[in-house]
Tab-separated table of C-alpha atoms and ligand atoms in Angstrom:
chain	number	residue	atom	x	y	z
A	177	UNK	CA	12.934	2.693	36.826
A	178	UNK	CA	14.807	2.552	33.495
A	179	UNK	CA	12.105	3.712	30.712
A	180	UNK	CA	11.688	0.394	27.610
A	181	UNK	CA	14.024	0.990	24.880
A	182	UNK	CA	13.119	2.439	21.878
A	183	UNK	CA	13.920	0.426	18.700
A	184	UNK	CA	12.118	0.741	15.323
A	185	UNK	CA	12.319	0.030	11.376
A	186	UNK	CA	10.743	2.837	9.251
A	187	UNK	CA	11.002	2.862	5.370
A	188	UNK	CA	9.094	4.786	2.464
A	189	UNK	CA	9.484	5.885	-0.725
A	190	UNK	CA	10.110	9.125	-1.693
A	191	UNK	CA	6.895	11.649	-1.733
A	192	UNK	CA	6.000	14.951	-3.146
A	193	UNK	CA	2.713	16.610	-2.152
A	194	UNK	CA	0.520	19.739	-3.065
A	195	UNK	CA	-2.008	21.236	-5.014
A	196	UNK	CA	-0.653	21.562	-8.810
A	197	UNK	CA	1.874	18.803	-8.281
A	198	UNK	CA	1.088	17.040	-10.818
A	199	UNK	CA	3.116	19.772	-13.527
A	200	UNK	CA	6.378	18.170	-11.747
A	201	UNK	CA	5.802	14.896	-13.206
A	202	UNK	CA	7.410	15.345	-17.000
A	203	UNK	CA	11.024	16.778	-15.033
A	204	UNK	CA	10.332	14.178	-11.940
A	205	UNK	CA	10.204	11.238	-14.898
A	206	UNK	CA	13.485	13.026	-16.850
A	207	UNK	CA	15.207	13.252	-13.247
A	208	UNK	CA	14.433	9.623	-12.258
A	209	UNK	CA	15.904	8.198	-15.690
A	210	UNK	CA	18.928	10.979	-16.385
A	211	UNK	CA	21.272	9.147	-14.125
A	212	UNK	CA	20.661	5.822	-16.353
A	213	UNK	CA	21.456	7.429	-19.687
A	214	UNK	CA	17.800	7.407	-20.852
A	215	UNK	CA	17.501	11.396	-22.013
A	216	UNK	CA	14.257	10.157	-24.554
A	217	UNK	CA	12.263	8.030	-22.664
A	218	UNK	CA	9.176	5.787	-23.068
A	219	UNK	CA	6.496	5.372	-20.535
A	220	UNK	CA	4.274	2.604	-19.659
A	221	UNK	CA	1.024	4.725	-18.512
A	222	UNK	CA	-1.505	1.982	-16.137
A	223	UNK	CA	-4.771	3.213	-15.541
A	224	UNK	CA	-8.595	2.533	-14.945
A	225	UNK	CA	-10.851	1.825	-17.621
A	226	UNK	CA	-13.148	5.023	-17.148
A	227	UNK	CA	-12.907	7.706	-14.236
A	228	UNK	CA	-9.535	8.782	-15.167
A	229	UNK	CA	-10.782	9.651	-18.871
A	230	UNK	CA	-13.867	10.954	-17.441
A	231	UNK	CA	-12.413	13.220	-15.287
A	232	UNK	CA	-10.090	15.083	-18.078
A	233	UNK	CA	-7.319	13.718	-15.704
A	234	UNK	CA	-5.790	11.873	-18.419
A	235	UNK	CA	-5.753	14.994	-20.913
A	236	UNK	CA	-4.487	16.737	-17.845
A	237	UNK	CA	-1.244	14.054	-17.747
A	238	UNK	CA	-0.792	13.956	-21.404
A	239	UNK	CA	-0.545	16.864	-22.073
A	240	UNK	CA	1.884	17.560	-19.193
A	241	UNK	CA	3.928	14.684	-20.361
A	242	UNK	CA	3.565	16.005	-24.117
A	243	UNK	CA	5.186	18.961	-22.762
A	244	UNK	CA	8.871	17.656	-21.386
A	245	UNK	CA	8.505	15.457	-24.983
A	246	UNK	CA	7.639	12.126	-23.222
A	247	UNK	CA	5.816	9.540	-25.189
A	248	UNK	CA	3.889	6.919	-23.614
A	249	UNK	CA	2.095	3.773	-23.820
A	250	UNK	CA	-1.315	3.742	-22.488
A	251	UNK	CA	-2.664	0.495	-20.579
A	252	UNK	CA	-5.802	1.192	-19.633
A	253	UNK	CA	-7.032	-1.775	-18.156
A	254	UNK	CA	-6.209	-2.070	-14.612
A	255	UNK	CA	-10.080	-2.433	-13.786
A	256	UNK	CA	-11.762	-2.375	-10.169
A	257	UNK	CA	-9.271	-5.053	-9.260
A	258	UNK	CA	-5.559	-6.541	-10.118
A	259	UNK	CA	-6.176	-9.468	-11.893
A	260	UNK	CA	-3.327	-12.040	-12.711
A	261	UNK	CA	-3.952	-11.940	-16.783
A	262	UNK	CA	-3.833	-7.681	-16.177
A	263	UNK	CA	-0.668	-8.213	-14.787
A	264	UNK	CA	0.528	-10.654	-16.882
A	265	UNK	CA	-0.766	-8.969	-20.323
A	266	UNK	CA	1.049	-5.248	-18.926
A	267	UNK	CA	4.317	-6.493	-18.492
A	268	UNK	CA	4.546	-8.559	-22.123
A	269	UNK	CA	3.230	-5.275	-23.672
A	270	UNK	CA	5.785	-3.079	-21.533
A	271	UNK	CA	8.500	-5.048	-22.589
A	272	UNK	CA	7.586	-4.959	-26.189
A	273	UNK	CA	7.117	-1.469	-26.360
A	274	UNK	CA	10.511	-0.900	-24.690
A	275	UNK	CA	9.503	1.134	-21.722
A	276	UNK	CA	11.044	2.572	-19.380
A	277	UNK	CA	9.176	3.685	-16.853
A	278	UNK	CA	5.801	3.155	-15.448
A	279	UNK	CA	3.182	5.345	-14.408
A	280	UNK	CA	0.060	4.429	-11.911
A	281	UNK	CA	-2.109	6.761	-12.146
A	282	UNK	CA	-5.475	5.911	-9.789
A	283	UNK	CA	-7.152	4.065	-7.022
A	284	UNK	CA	-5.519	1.247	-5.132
A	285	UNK	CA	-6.035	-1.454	-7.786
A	286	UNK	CA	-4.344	0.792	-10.804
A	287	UNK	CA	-1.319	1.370	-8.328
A	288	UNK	CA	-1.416	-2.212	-7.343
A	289	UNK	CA	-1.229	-2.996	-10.948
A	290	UNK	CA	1.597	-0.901	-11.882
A	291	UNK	CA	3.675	-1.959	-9.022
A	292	UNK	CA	3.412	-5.645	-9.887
A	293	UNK	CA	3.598	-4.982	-13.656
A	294	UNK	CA	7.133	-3.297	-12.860
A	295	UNK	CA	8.600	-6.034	-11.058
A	296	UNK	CA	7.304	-8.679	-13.440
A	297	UNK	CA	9.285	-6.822	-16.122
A	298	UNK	CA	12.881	-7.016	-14.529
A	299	UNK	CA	12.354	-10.135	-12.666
A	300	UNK	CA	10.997	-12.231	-14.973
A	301	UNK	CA	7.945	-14.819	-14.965
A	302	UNK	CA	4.446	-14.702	-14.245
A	303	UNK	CA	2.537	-13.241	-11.235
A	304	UNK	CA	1.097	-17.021	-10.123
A	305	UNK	CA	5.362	-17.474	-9.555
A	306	UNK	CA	5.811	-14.596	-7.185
A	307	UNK	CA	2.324	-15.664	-5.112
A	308	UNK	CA	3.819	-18.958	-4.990
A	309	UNK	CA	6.687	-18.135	-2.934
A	310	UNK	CA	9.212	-16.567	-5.667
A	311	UNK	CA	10.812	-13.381	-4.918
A	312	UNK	CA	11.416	-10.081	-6.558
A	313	UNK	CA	15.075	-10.508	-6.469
A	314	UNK	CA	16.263	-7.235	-8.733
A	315	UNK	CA	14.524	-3.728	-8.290
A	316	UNK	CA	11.531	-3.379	-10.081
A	317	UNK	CA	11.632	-0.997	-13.690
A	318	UNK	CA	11.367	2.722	-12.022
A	319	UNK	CA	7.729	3.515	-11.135
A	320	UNK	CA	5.867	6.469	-10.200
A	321	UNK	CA	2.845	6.509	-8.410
A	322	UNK	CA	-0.403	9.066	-8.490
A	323	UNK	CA	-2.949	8.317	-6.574
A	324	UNK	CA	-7.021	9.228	-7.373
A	325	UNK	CA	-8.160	8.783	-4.226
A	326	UNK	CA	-7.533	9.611	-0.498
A	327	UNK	CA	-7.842	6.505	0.807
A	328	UNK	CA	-5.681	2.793	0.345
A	329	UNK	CA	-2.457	4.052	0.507
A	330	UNK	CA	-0.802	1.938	-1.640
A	331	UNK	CA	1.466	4.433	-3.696
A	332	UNK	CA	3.833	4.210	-0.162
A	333	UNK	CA	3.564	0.271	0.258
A	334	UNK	CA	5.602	-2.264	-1.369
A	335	UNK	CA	2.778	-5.175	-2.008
A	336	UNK	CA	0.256	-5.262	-4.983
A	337	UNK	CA	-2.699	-7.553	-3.670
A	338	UNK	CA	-3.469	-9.367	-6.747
A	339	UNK	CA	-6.754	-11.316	-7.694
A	340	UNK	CA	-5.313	-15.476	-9.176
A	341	UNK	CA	-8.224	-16.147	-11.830
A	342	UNK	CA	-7.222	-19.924	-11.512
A	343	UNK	CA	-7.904	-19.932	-7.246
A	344	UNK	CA	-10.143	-16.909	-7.269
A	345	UNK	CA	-8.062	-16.324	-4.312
A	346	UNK	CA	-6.319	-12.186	-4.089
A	347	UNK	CA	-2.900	-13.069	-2.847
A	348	UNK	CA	0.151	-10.112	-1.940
A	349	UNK	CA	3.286	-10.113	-4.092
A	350	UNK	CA	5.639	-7.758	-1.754
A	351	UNK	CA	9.118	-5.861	-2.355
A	352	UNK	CA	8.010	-3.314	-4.688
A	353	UNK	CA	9.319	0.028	-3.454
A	354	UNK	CA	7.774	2.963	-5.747
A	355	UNK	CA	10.772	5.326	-6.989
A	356	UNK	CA	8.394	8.662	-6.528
A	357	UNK	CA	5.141	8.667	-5.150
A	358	UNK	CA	3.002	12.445	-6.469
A	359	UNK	CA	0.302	13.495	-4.699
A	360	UNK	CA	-1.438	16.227	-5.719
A	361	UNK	CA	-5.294	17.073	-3.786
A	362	UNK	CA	-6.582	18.428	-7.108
A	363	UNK	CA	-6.590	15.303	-8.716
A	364	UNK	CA	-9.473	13.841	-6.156
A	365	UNK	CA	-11.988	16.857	-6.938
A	366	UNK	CA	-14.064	14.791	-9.054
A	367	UNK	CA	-14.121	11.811	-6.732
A	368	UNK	CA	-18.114	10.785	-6.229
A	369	UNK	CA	-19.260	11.477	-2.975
A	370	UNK	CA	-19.872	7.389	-2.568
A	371	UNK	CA	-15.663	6.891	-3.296
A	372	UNK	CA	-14.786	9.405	-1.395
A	373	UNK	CA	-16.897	8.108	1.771
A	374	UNK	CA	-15.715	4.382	1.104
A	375	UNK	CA	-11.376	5.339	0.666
A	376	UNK	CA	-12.120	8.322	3.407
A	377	UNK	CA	-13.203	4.899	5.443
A	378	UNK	CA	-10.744	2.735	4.760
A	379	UNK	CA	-8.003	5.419	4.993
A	380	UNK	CA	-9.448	5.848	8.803
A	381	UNK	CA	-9.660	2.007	9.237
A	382	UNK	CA	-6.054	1.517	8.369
A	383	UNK	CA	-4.910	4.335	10.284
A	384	UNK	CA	-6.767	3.258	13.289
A	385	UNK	CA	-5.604	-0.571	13.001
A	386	UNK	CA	-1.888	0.468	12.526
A	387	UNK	CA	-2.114	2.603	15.735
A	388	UNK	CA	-3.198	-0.661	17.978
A	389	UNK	CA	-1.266	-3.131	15.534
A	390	UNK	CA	1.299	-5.505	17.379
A	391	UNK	CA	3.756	-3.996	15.201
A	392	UNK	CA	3.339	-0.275	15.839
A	393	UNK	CA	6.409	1.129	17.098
A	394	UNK	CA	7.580	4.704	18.179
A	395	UNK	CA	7.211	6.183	14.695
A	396	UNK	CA	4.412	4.435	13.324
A	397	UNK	CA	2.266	5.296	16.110
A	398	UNK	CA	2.527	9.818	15.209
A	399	UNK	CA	1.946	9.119	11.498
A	400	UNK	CA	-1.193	7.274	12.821
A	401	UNK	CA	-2.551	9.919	15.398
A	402	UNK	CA	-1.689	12.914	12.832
A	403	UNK	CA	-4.205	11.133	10.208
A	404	UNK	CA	-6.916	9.998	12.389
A	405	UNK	CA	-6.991	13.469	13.865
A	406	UNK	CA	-7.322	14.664	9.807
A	407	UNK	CA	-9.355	11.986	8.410
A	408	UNK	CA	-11.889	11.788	11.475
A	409	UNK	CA	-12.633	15.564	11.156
A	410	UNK	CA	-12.803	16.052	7.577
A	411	UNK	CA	-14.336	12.635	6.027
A	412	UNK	CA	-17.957	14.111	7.505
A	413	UNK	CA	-17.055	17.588	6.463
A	414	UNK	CA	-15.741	16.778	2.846
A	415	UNK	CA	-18.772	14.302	1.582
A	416	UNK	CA	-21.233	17.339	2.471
A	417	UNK	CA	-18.616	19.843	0.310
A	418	UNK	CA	-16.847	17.201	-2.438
A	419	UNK	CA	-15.245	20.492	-4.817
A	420	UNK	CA	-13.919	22.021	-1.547
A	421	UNK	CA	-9.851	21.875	-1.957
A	422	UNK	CA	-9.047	22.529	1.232
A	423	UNK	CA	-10.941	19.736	2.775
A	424	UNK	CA	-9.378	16.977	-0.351
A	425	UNK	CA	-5.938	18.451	0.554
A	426	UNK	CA	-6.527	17.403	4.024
A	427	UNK	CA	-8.115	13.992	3.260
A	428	UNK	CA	-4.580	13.494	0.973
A	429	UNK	CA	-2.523	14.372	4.137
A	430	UNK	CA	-4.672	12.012	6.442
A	431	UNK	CA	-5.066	9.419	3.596
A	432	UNK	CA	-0.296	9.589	3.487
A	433	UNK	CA	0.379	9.649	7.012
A	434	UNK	CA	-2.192	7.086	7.299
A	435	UNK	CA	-0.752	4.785	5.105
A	436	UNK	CA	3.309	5.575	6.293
A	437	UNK	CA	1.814	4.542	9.336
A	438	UNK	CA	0.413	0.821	8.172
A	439	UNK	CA	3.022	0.261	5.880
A	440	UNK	CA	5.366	0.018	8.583
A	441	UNK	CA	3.156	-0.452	11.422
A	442	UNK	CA	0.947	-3.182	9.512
A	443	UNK	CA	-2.636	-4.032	9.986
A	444	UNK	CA	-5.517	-5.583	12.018
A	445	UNK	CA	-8.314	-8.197	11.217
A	446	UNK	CA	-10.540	-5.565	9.542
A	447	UNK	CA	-7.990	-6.389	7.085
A	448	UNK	CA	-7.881	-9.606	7.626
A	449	UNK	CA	-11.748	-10.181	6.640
A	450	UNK	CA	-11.563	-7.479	3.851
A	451	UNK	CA	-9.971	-9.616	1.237
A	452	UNK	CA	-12.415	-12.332	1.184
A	453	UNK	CA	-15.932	-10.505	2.039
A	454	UNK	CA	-14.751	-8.625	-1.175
A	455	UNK	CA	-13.923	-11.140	-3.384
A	456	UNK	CA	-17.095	-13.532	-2.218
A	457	UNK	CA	-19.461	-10.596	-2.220
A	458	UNK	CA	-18.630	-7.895	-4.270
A	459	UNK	CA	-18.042	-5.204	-2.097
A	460	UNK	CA	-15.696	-1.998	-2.206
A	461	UNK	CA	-13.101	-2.525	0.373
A	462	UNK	CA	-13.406	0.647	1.797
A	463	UNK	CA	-17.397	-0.216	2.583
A	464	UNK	CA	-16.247	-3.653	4.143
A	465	UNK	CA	-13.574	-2.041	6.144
A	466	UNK	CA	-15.581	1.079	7.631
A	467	UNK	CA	-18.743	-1.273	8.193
A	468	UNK	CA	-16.295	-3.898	10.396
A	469	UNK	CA	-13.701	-1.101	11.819
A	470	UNK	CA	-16.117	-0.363	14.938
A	471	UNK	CA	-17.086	-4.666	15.753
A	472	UNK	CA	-13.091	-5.222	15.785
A	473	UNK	CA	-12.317	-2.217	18.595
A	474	UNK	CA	-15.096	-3.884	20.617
A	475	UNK	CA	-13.166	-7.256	20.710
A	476	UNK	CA	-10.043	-5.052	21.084
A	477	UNK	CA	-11.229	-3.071	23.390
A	478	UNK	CA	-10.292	-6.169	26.215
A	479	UNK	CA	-6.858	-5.336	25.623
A	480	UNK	CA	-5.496	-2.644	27.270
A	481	UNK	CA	-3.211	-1.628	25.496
A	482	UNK	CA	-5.656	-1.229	22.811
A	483	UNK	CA	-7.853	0.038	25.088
A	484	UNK	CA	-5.409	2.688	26.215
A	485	UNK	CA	-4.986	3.738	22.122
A	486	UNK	CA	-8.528	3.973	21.671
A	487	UNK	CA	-8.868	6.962	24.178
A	488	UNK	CA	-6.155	8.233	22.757
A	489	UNK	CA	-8.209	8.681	19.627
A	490	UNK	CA	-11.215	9.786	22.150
A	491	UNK	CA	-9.427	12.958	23.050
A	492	UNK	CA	-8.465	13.799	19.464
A	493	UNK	CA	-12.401	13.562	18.164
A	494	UNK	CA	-13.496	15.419	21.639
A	495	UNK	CA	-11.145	18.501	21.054
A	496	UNK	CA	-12.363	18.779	17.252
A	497	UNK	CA	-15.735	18.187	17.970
A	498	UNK	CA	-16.606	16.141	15.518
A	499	UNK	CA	-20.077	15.850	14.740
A	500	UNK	CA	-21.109	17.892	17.746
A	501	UNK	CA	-24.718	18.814	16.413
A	502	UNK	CA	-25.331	16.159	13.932
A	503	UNK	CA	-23.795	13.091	15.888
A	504	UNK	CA	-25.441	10.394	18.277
A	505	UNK	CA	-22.448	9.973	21.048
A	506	UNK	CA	-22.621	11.325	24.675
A	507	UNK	CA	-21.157	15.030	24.041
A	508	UNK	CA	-19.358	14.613	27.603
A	509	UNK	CA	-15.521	12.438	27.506
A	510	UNK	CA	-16.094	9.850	30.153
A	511	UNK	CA	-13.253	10.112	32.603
A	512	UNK	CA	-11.764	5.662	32.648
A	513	UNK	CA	-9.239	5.002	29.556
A	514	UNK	CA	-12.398	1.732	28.981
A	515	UNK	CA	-15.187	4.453	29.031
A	516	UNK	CA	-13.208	6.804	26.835
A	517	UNK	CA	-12.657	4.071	24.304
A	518	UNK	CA	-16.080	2.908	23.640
A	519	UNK	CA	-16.765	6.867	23.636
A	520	UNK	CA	-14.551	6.982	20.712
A	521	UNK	CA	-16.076	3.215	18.666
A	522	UNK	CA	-19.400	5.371	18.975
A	523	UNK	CA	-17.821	8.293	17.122
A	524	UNK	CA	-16.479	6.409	14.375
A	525	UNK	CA	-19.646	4.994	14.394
A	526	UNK	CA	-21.430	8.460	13.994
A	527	UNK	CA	-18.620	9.278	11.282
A	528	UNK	CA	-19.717	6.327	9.114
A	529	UNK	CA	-23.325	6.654	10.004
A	530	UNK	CA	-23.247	10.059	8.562
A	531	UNK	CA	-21.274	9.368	5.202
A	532	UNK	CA	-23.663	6.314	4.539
A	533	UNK	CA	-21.833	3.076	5.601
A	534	UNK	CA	-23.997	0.799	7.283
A	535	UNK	CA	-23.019	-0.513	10.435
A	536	UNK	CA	-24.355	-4.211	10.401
A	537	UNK	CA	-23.261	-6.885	7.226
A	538	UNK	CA	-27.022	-7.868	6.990
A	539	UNK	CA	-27.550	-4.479	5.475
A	540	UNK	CA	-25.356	-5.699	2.300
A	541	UNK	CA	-27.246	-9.089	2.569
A	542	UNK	CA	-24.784	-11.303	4.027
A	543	UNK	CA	-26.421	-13.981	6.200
A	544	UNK	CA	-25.326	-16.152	9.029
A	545	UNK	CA	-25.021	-19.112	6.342
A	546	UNK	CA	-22.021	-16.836	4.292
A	547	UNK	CA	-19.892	-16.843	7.794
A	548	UNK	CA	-18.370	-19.931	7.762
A	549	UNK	CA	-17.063	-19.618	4.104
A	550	UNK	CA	-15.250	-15.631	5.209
A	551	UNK	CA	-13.764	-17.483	8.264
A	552	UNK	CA	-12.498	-20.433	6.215
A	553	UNK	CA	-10.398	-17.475	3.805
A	554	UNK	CA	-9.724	-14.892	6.646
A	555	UNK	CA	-6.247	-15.625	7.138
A	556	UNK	CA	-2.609	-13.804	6.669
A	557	UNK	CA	-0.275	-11.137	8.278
A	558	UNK	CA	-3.096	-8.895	9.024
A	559	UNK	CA	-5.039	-10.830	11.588
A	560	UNK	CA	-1.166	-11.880	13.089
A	561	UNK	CA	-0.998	-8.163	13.973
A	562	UNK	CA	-3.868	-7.673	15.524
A	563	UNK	CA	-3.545	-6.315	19.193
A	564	UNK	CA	-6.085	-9.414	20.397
A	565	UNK	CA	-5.692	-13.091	19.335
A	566	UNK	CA	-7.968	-14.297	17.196
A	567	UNK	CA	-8.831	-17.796	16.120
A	568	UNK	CA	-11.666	-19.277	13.585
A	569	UNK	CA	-14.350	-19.252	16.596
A	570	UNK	CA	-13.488	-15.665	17.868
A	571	UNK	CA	-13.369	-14.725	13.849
A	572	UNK	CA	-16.587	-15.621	13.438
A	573	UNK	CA	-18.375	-14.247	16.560
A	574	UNK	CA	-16.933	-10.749	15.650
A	575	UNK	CA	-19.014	-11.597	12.482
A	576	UNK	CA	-21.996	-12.479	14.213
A	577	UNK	CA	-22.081	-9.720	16.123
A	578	UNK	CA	-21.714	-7.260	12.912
A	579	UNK	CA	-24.473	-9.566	11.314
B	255	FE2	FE1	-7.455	-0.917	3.266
């Protein structure tokens, strides 16, 4: 019998990686702009209100940037999460200032911001134009993203999930290719042990949904096994030992391939209830998507193809032995491809038990009566790639059951 064909898309910005990285970014910033005649450049600099300050990662930057004579601007006001006015406020400021460049230099929502910020600049308009339907049409102003974290990824995708202020609805503006994405394992060190559970979790979420995606293809699907194979053995490992390098460097690796993996593999409907749990309840994303990652694989789990993934990821976590004395799963691998996946829901299970996310929603007091309002807003690409249908009443009994 002829074997399927293999066809498949795969696109991603450019990456450096290592410990120390971050000294390459003054020549990486003169290297980007050199071929457009800018020898003296000006750079927009997007970050967080605190942590990065706090951290003496900003000093860190400056002073690196000092050093190759780079000014920049400093916006830091990309806050927990992307707001339209952020957005809106960066690029007017950018464009006065004359930059040239923009730096994100944080979690998910500073990257998010910076992304967005840069196409605004070249294209024109207001964010509420581009989440109504208009598109990025020129390349965005050259951006570099750093990421703070190990966990959403977004320094490799090309959308910017932005909050509107007027809907209170977060809505994806897409097409926004990073020109150098710098990741450098030091820069996490002083992540709290509570961040570094919740991106850790999300990191494995999205890793784990773009293995069983609909859109997974023949690339997508080793990115995906390489980080779940990282993330699952080191999240435990690296909340019990936060200054340990080693263990950040390989939460960084799992945290990339993860994320190569989604962005051109997509997601699942963990992701698809994410956007509005947060928004309604205040919740980190990476709590919402670690707390709902194992009640989606049980729905999954009916299709086999799934099904057939999900041992996949059973015979990774066996052979590193994850949680062997600490753990609450059967130490033996059942032998049938169903067995072996609910073996491995229980691990991840175990992992999030033992880096403190809760497994049911009632322990971050939602109640039966907040259902119907998540279901209402759980909508968009996300739930289309999920490996089993879903509709509003399936939607909601995946929620009862996490109740
Ligand atoms: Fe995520």
């Amino acid at each position: 019998m002829a074997e399927a064909e293999i066809r498949f898309n795969f696109t991603s910005p450019r990456i450096i990686f290592g410990r120390g990285r971050i000294n390459d970014l003054g020549q990486e910033v003169l290297n980007i702009l050199k071929p457009r005649g800018i020898s003296n450049p000006r750079i927009f600099l997007v970050t967080g209100t605190t942590s990065l300050r706090e951290s003496g990662n900003l000093d860190k930057i400056s002073m690196i940037l000092k050093k190759s004579n780079i000014n920049f601007e400093l916006y830091g006001k990309a806050g927990k999460e992307p707001t339209t006015s952020i957005l809106n406020d960066g690029k007017e400021i950018a464009l006065e200032k004359k930059c040239d460049l923009i730096i994100g230099v944080g979690g998910g929502s500073v990257m998010d911001t910076a992304k967005g910020i840069s196409g605004l600049i070249t294209n024109g308009g207001i964010v509420e134009d581009y989440q109504a339907g208009r598109e990025f049409l020129l390349p965005p102003k050259p951006f570099i993203l750093i990421p703070t974290t190990s966990g959403t990824g977004s320094e490799v995708t090309n959308n910017s999930v932005v909050k509107n202020e007027k809907t209170g609805l977060k809505k994806s503006i897409r097409g926004l290719w990073a020109s150098l994405a710098l990741l450098d394992p030091e820069l996490t060190l002083s992540l709290p042990k509570k961040y570094t559970a919740y991106s850790g979790a999300d990191a494995l979420v999205q890793a784990i949904e773009a293995l069983v995606s609909k859109s997974a293809n023949f690339i997508s699907d080793f990115f995906s096994r390489k980080s779940i194979a990282y993330l699952g053995d080191t999240l435990p490992k690296v909340c019990d030992d936060l200054l340990n390098i080693d263990l950040r460097e390989k939460m960084m690796l799992g945290s990339i391939l993860g994320a190569i993996s989604f962005a051109n593999g997509k997601l699942g409907a963990v992701h698809g209830f994410a956007h509005p749990i947060g928004i309604k309840h205040d919740l980190p994303h990476g709590l919402i998507c670690g707390l709902l990652l194992p009640h989606v694989m049980k729905y999954n789990i009916e299709v086999e193809q799934a099904a057939q993934k999900y041992s996949w990821i059973a015979g990774l976590f066996n052979y590193q032995k994850i949680l062997v004395d600490y753990g609450t799963c059967p130490k033996s691998l059942p032998s049938s491809i169903k067995e072996k996946a609910k073996w491995a829901i229980k691990k991840i299970e175990d992992i999030f038990t033992y880096v403190d996310i809760p497994l049911k929603l009632s322990d971050l007091g939602i109640k039966e009566a907040d259902l119907d309002d998540i279901v209402k807003d759980t909508t968009g690409s996300s739930l289309a790639n999920n490996p089993r249908d879903t509709n509003k009443r399936t939607l909601r009994k995946i929620l009862v059951h996490a109740l």
